[in-house]
Amino acid sequence: MKPRKSIPDKKAATFRSVKNSVMESPGIEDFNSGPTNLDGEIASELTMSDLAMSQSGELLIVTVLVESGTDAVSISARLDATRRVLAVMAEIVGNRPALVIFQAGWFDSKSHPAIKALHQYELELRRMLGETGLDRLVIAFGVDGRNGRDQLAAVLSSSGFKVVARKFHPTEDEMSPEEPLLLAEHWEAGESGYSRIAEILGHKIFIAVCYDTFGIPQLQLPRPDVDAVVCHLHLFGPRKSNYVSGDSYFARLGLAGASRQWSVPVFAAAQFLHRPIPARWPSGVLCQTDTGHARRLTYEDISLASIRESIRIRIQEGIAELRFFKLP
């Protein structure tokens, strides 16, 4: 087994503190079955056995699904959750290039502009990434502002932003005359001088905010020069509640619809509010059929196989489930 990349003493001390806090309560979830449970020290052999032995040019994609008991999550709680996810990533990934995807509105700046909040959290998030000691670890996440009318997504490395993008395809409710959503100038447009397409070690990834994935097939958008789509979803609530509950509808018509339109995989992160994360709900999708209505698609038709069992981590609001895919 190759030795793990060494971490400078100062970073190593900080990382050990974060890792130990992950292993305590809240920490790695204890399950008798289902997603992987890592008790005590995270097994170092896990790195070489199924994650770090990547083919040259492969990008590890990690989707973070959240099982939450509240829709009122503080910024500090989400920063702590980010830190815990990154600590686990640093322990099991080695220096394999990886993109970790968090949901839309991962940070909610309430009435403030989203772009202002984005820059407010930038230095703290870059510090977290730097403390992992992994120079090829990148995160993608959403920031909402102006009470939900301002929705951005960003891709960030320890050296700064790679992408800032605004939602371009709204739902009908979001375009009410009273409080319309602030939309991107164009579906390919980035925000504040940044691109909408992230280039990570040669992989080009289109960033979509929630309902944007429906826009790709509904508007019959031509495929740009991309290898995948990352979709930041908001949340799915219990059925017959005041929250949107169409997780199956979104997977088959939104994620699979975008995948079928552009013939690329789609990866998504989302929150499941007051309900368990559905074990079969696909956060990695590839739709290779061009016949039949999307409503008739099954999860088996569209689900990408993960490259290992998922990992569940306790966070302040509930559970964060990490699912692992690869982009050749």
Coordinates of C-alpha atoms in Angstrom, one line a residue:
M1 CA 0.0 0.0 0.0
K2 CA 1.3 3.4 -0.9
P3 CA 1.8 5.8 2.0
R4 CA -0.8 8.5 2.3
K5 CA 0.2 12.0 1.3
S6 CA 1.7 13.6 4.3
I7 CA 0.1 16.7 5.9
P8 CA 2.2 19.5 7.3
D9 CA 2.3 19.5 11.1
K10 CA 0.1 22.5 11.6
K11 CA -2.5 21.3 9.2
A12 CA -2.3 17.8 10.6
A13 CA -3.0 19.0 14.1
T14 CA -6.0 20.9 12.9
F15 CA -7.2 18.0 10.8
R16 CA -6.9 15.5 13.8
S17 CA -9.0 17.8 15.9
V18 CA -11.7 18.0 13.2
K19 CA -11.6 14.2 12.6
N20 CA -11.9 13.4 16.2
S21 CA -14.9 15.7 16.5
V22 CA -16.5 13.8 13.6
M23 CA -16.0 10.5 15.4
E24 CA -17.7 11.8 18.5
S25 CA -21.4 12.8 18.9
P26 CA -22.5 13.9 16.4
G27 CA -20.3 11.6 14.4
I28 CA -20.3 8.6 12.1
E29 CA -23.8 7.1 12.2
D30 CA -24.0 3.6 13.7
F31 CA -25.9 1.3 11.4
N32 CA -26.3 -2.5 11.5
S33 CA -27.0 -2.6 7.8
G34 CA -27.3 -0.4 4.8
P35 CA -24.7 2.4 4.3
T36 CA -21.2 1.9 5.6
N37 CA -20.6 2.5 9.3
L38 CA -17.1 3.5 10.3
D39 CA -16.6 3.2 14.1
G40 CA -13.6 4.6 15.9
E41 CA -10.7 5.3 13.5
I42 CA -11.7 5.5 9.9
A43 CA -10.1 2.4 8.2
S44 CA -7.1 3.5 6.3
E45 CA -7.2 0.5 4.0
L46 CA -10.5 1.8 2.7
T47 CA -8.5 4.4 0.8
M48 CA -6.6 2.0 -1.4
S49 CA -9.2 -0.6 -1.7
D50 CA -11.9 1.3 -3.5
L51 CA -11.3 5.0 -3.7
A52 CA -7.7 6.0 -4.2
M53 CA -6.9 3.4 -6.9
S54 CA -8.4 5.4 -9.7
Q55 CA -7.6 5.3 -13.3
S56 CA -5.7 8.3 -14.7
G57 CA -8.0 11.1 -15.4
E58 CA -11.0 9.8 -13.4
L59 CA -12.8 12.3 -11.2
L60 CA -14.5 11.1 -8.0
I61 CA -18.0 12.6 -7.6
V62 CA -19.5 12.7 -4.1
T63 CA -23.1 13.6 -3.7
V64 CA -24.2 14.7 -0.2
L65 CA -27.9 13.9 0.7
V66 CA -29.2 15.4 4.0
E67 CA -31.8 13.8 6.2
S68 CA -33.0 16.7 8.2
G69 CA -35.4 17.4 11.0
T70 CA -35.7 21.2 10.3
D71 CA -35.8 23.7 7.5
A72 CA -34.3 26.4 9.7
V73 CA -30.6 25.5 9.7
S74 CA -28.1 28.1 10.9
I75 CA -25.0 29.1 8.8
S76 CA -22.8 27.8 11.7
A77 CA -24.5 24.4 11.6
R78 CA -23.9 24.1 7.8
L79 CA -20.3 25.2 8.2
D80 CA -19.8 22.5 10.8
A81 CA -21.5 19.9 8.6
T82 CA -19.2 21.0 5.7
R83 CA -16.2 20.6 8.0
R84 CA -17.3 17.1 9.0
V85 CA -17.8 15.9 5.5
L86 CA -14.4 17.2 4.4
A87 CA -12.8 15.5 7.4
V88 CA -14.1 12.2 6.3
M89 CA -13.2 12.9 2.7
A90 CA -9.6 13.7 3.7
E91 CA -9.4 10.4 5.6
I92 CA -10.6 8.1 2.8
V93 CA -9.7 9.7 -0.5
G94 CA -6.0 10.1 -0.4
N95 CA -5.1 12.7 -3.1
R96 CA -7.5 11.4 -5.7
P97 CA -9.2 14.4 -7.5
A98 CA -12.7 14.7 -6.1
L99 CA -15.8 17.0 -6.3
V100 CA -18.1 17.1 -3.3
I101 CA -21.6 18.3 -4.1
F102 CA -23.9 20.0 -1.5
Q103 CA -27.5 21.0 -2.0
A104 CA -29.0 24.3 -3.3
G105 CA -29.4 26.8 -0.5
W106 CA -26.8 25.0 1.6
F107 CA -26.2 28.4 3.0
D108 CA -29.3 30.7 3.3
S109 CA -28.5 34.3 3.8
K110 CA -32.2 35.2 4.4
S111 CA -32.8 38.7 3.1
H112 CA -29.2 39.5 2.1
P113 CA -28.0 39.2 -1.5
A114 CA -26.6 35.7 -2.2
I115 CA -23.4 37.0 -3.9
K116 CA -22.5 39.0 -0.7
A117 CA -23.0 36.0 1.4
L118 CA -21.0 33.8 -1.0
H119 CA -18.0 36.0 -0.6
Q120 CA -18.6 36.2 3.2
Y121 CA -18.2 32.4 3.5
E122 CA -15.4 32.0 1.0
L123 CA -12.4 32.4 3.2
E124 CA -13.7 30.0 5.9
L125 CA -14.5 27.4 3.2
R126 CA -11.1 27.8 1.6
R127 CA -9.5 27.4 4.9
M128 CA -11.4 24.1 5.5
L129 CA -10.3 22.8 2.1
G130 CA -6.7 23.8 2.8
E131 CA -6.7 22.0 6.2
T132 CA -7.5 18.7 4.5
G133 CA -4.1 18.8 2.9
L134 CA -5.7 17.7 -0.4
D135 CA -5.0 20.1 -3.2
R136 CA -7.4 18.3 -5.7
L137 CA -10.5 18.4 -3.5
V138 CA -13.2 20.8 -4.8
I139 CA -16.7 21.5 -3.4
A140 CA -19.9 22.7 -5.1
F141 CA -22.7 24.2 -3.1
G142 CA -25.7 26.6 -3.3
V143 CA -26.4 29.9 -1.6
D144 CA -29.9 31.5 -1.4
G145 CA -30.6 35.1 -0.6
R146 CA -33.3 37.8 -0.8
N147 CA -35.7 35.4 1.0
G148 CA -35.3 32.7 -1.7
R149 CA -35.6 35.0 -4.8
D150 CA -31.8 35.0 -5.3
Q151 CA -30.4 31.5 -5.9
L152 CA -26.7 30.9 -6.8
A153 CA -24.4 27.9 -7.0
A154 CA -20.6 28.0 -6.7
V155 CA -17.7 25.6 -7.2
L156 CA -14.8 26.4 -4.9
S157 CA -11.2 25.0 -4.4
S158 CA -8.7 26.1 -1.8
S159 CA -7.4 28.7 -4.2
G160 CA -10.8 30.3 -4.9
F161 CA -14.0 30.2 -7.0
K162 CA -14.1 28.2 -10.2
V163 CA -17.8 28.9 -10.9
V164 CA -20.5 31.1 -9.8
A165 CA -23.9 30.6 -11.5
R166 CA -27.4 31.8 -11.1
K167 CA -30.6 29.9 -11.7
F168 CA -31.9 30.3 -15.2
H169 CA -35.2 28.2 -15.4
P170 CA -37.8 29.1 -12.7
T171 CA -40.9 27.2 -11.6
E172 CA -44.2 28.8 -12.3
D173 CA -44.5 29.9 -8.6
E174 CA -41.1 31.6 -8.7
M175 CA -42.2 34.0 -11.4
S176 CA -45.1 35.6 -9.5
P177 CA -45.4 39.3 -10.4
E178 CA -45.1 40.4 -6.7
E179 CA -41.7 38.7 -6.0
P180 CA -40.1 37.3 -9.2
L181 CA -37.0 35.3 -9.0
L182 CA -33.7 36.9 -10.1
L183 CA -32.6 35.0 -13.1
A184 CA -29.4 34.5 -15.1
E185 CA -29.0 36.6 -18.2
H186 CA -28.8 33.5 -20.3
W187 CA -28.7 29.7 -19.6
E188 CA -25.0 29.6 -20.4
A189 CA -24.1 32.7 -18.4
G190 CA -22.1 32.7 -15.3
E191 CA -22.3 35.3 -12.6
S192 CA -20.0 38.2 -11.5
G193 CA -17.5 37.4 -14.2
Y194 CA -17.3 33.7 -13.4
S195 CA -18.1 30.9 -15.8
R196 CA -21.1 28.5 -15.5
I197 CA -19.0 25.6 -16.5
A198 CA -16.4 24.2 -14.1
E199 CA -13.3 22.7 -15.5
I200 CA -11.8 20.2 -13.0
L201 CA -8.7 18.3 -14.2
G202 CA -9.9 18.3 -17.7
H203 CA -13.6 17.4 -16.9
K204 CA -16.1 20.1 -17.9
I205 CA -19.2 20.2 -15.7
F206 CA -22.3 22.3 -16.2
I207 CA -23.7 23.8 -13.0
A208 CA -27.5 23.8 -12.6
V209 CA -29.6 25.2 -9.8
C210 CA -32.6 23.1 -8.9
Y211 CA -35.3 23.4 -11.6
D212 CA -32.6 24.3 -14.2
T213 CA -32.4 20.5 -15.0
F214 CA -36.0 20.7 -16.2
G215 CA -35.1 23.6 -18.4
I216 CA -32.5 21.6 -20.3
P217 CA -35.1 19.2 -21.9
Q218 CA -38.1 21.6 -21.8
L219 CA -36.2 24.3 -23.7
Q220 CA -34.5 21.7 -25.9
L221 CA -31.1 23.3 -25.1
P222 CA -28.2 22.3 -27.3
R223 CA -25.4 20.5 -25.4
P224 CA -22.4 22.7 -24.7
D225 CA -18.9 21.2 -24.4
V226 CA -19.5 19.4 -21.1
D227 CA -18.9 15.9 -19.6
A228 CA -21.6 16.1 -16.9
V229 CA -24.2 18.2 -15.1
V230 CA -24.2 18.9 -11.4
C231 CA -27.7 19.8 -10.1
H232 CA -28.1 21.5 -6.7
L233 CA -31.7 20.7 -5.5
H234 CA -33.3 22.3 -2.5
L235 CA -35.5 19.9 -0.5
F236 CA -38.2 17.2 -0.6
G237 CA -40.7 17.0 2.2
P238 CA -43.1 14.3 3.3
R239 CA -46.0 13.5 1.0
K240 CA -49.2 15.5 1.7
S241 CA -47.2 18.2 3.5
N242 CA -46.7 21.9 2.7
Y243 CA -43.3 21.0 1.2
V244 CA -42.5 19.8 -2.3
S245 CA -42.4 16.0 -2.2
G246 CA -41.9 15.0 -5.9
D247 CA -38.5 13.3 -5.5
S248 CA -39.4 10.5 -8.0
Y249 CA -40.9 13.0 -10.5
F250 CA -37.7 15.2 -10.2
A251 CA -35.4 12.2 -10.7
R252 CA -37.3 10.8 -13.8
L253 CA -38.2 14.1 -15.6
G254 CA -35.6 16.5 -14.3
L255 CA -32.4 14.7 -13.7
A256 CA -33.0 11.9 -16.3
G257 CA -34.5 14.5 -18.7
A258 CA -31.4 16.6 -18.7
S259 CA -29.2 13.4 -19.0
R260 CA -31.2 12.2 -22.0
Q261 CA -31.1 15.6 -23.7
W262 CA -27.4 16.0 -23.5
S263 CA -26.3 12.3 -23.2
V264 CA -24.2 13.0 -20.1
P265 CA -24.4 11.9 -16.5
V266 CA -26.2 14.1 -14.0
F267 CA -25.2 14.2 -10.3
A268 CA -27.5 15.8 -7.6
A269 CA -27.5 16.8 -4.0
A270 CA -30.7 17.4 -2.0
Q271 CA -32.3 17.6 1.5
F272 CA -35.0 15.3 2.7
L273 CA -37.0 17.1 5.3
H274 CA -38.9 15.2 8.0
R275 CA -38.4 12.0 6.1
P276 CA -35.7 9.3 5.5
I277 CA -33.4 9.5 2.5
P278 CA -34.9 7.0 0.0
A279 CA -32.4 4.3 -0.4
R280 CA -33.2 3.9 -4.1
W281 CA -33.4 7.6 -5.0
P282 CA -30.7 8.1 -7.6
S283 CA -28.3 11.0 -7.0
G284 CA -26.2 9.8 -10.0
V285 CA -28.3 9.5 -13.2
L286 CA -27.6 8.4 -16.7
C287 CA -30.5 8.1 -19.2
Q288 CA -29.4 6.3 -22.3
T289 CA -32.8 5.6 -23.8
D290 CA -34.2 8.0 -26.4
T291 CA -37.7 6.4 -26.7
G292 CA -40.7 6.5 -24.4
H293 CA -42.0 9.1 -22.0
A294 CA -39.8 9.9 -19.0
R295 CA -42.7 9.2 -16.7
R296 CA -42.4 5.5 -17.6
L297 CA -38.7 5.3 -16.6
T298 CA -37.8 3.4 -13.5
Y299 CA -35.0 4.0 -11.2
E300 CA -33.3 0.9 -12.6
D301 CA -33.4 2.6 -16.1
I302 CA -31.6 5.7 -15.0
S303 CA -29.5 5.0 -11.8
L304 CA -25.7 5.1 -12.1
A305 CA -23.9 2.5 -10.0
S306 CA -22.0 3.9 -7.1
I307 CA -18.4 2.7 -6.7
R308 CA -18.8 1.8 -3.0
E309 CA -21.4 1.8 -0.2
S310 CA -22.5 5.2 1.0
I311 CA -21.3 6.7 4.3
R312 CA -23.6 8.4 6.8
I313 CA -22.4 11.0 9.2
R314 CA -24.3 12.6 12.1
I315 CA -24.5 16.4 11.7
Q316 CA -26.4 18.9 13.8
E317 CA -29.6 18.8 11.8
G318 CA -29.7 15.1 11.3
I319 CA -27.7 12.9 8.9
A320 CA -25.4 13.6 5.9
E321 CA -25.2 10.6 3.5
L322 CA -22.2 10.5 1.1
R323 CA -22.6 8.6 -2.1
F324 CA -19.6 7.9 -4.4
F325 CA -19.5 7.9 -8.2
K326 CA -16.7 8.3 -10.8
L327 CA -16.5 10.4 -13.9
P328 CA -14.1 8.8 -16.4

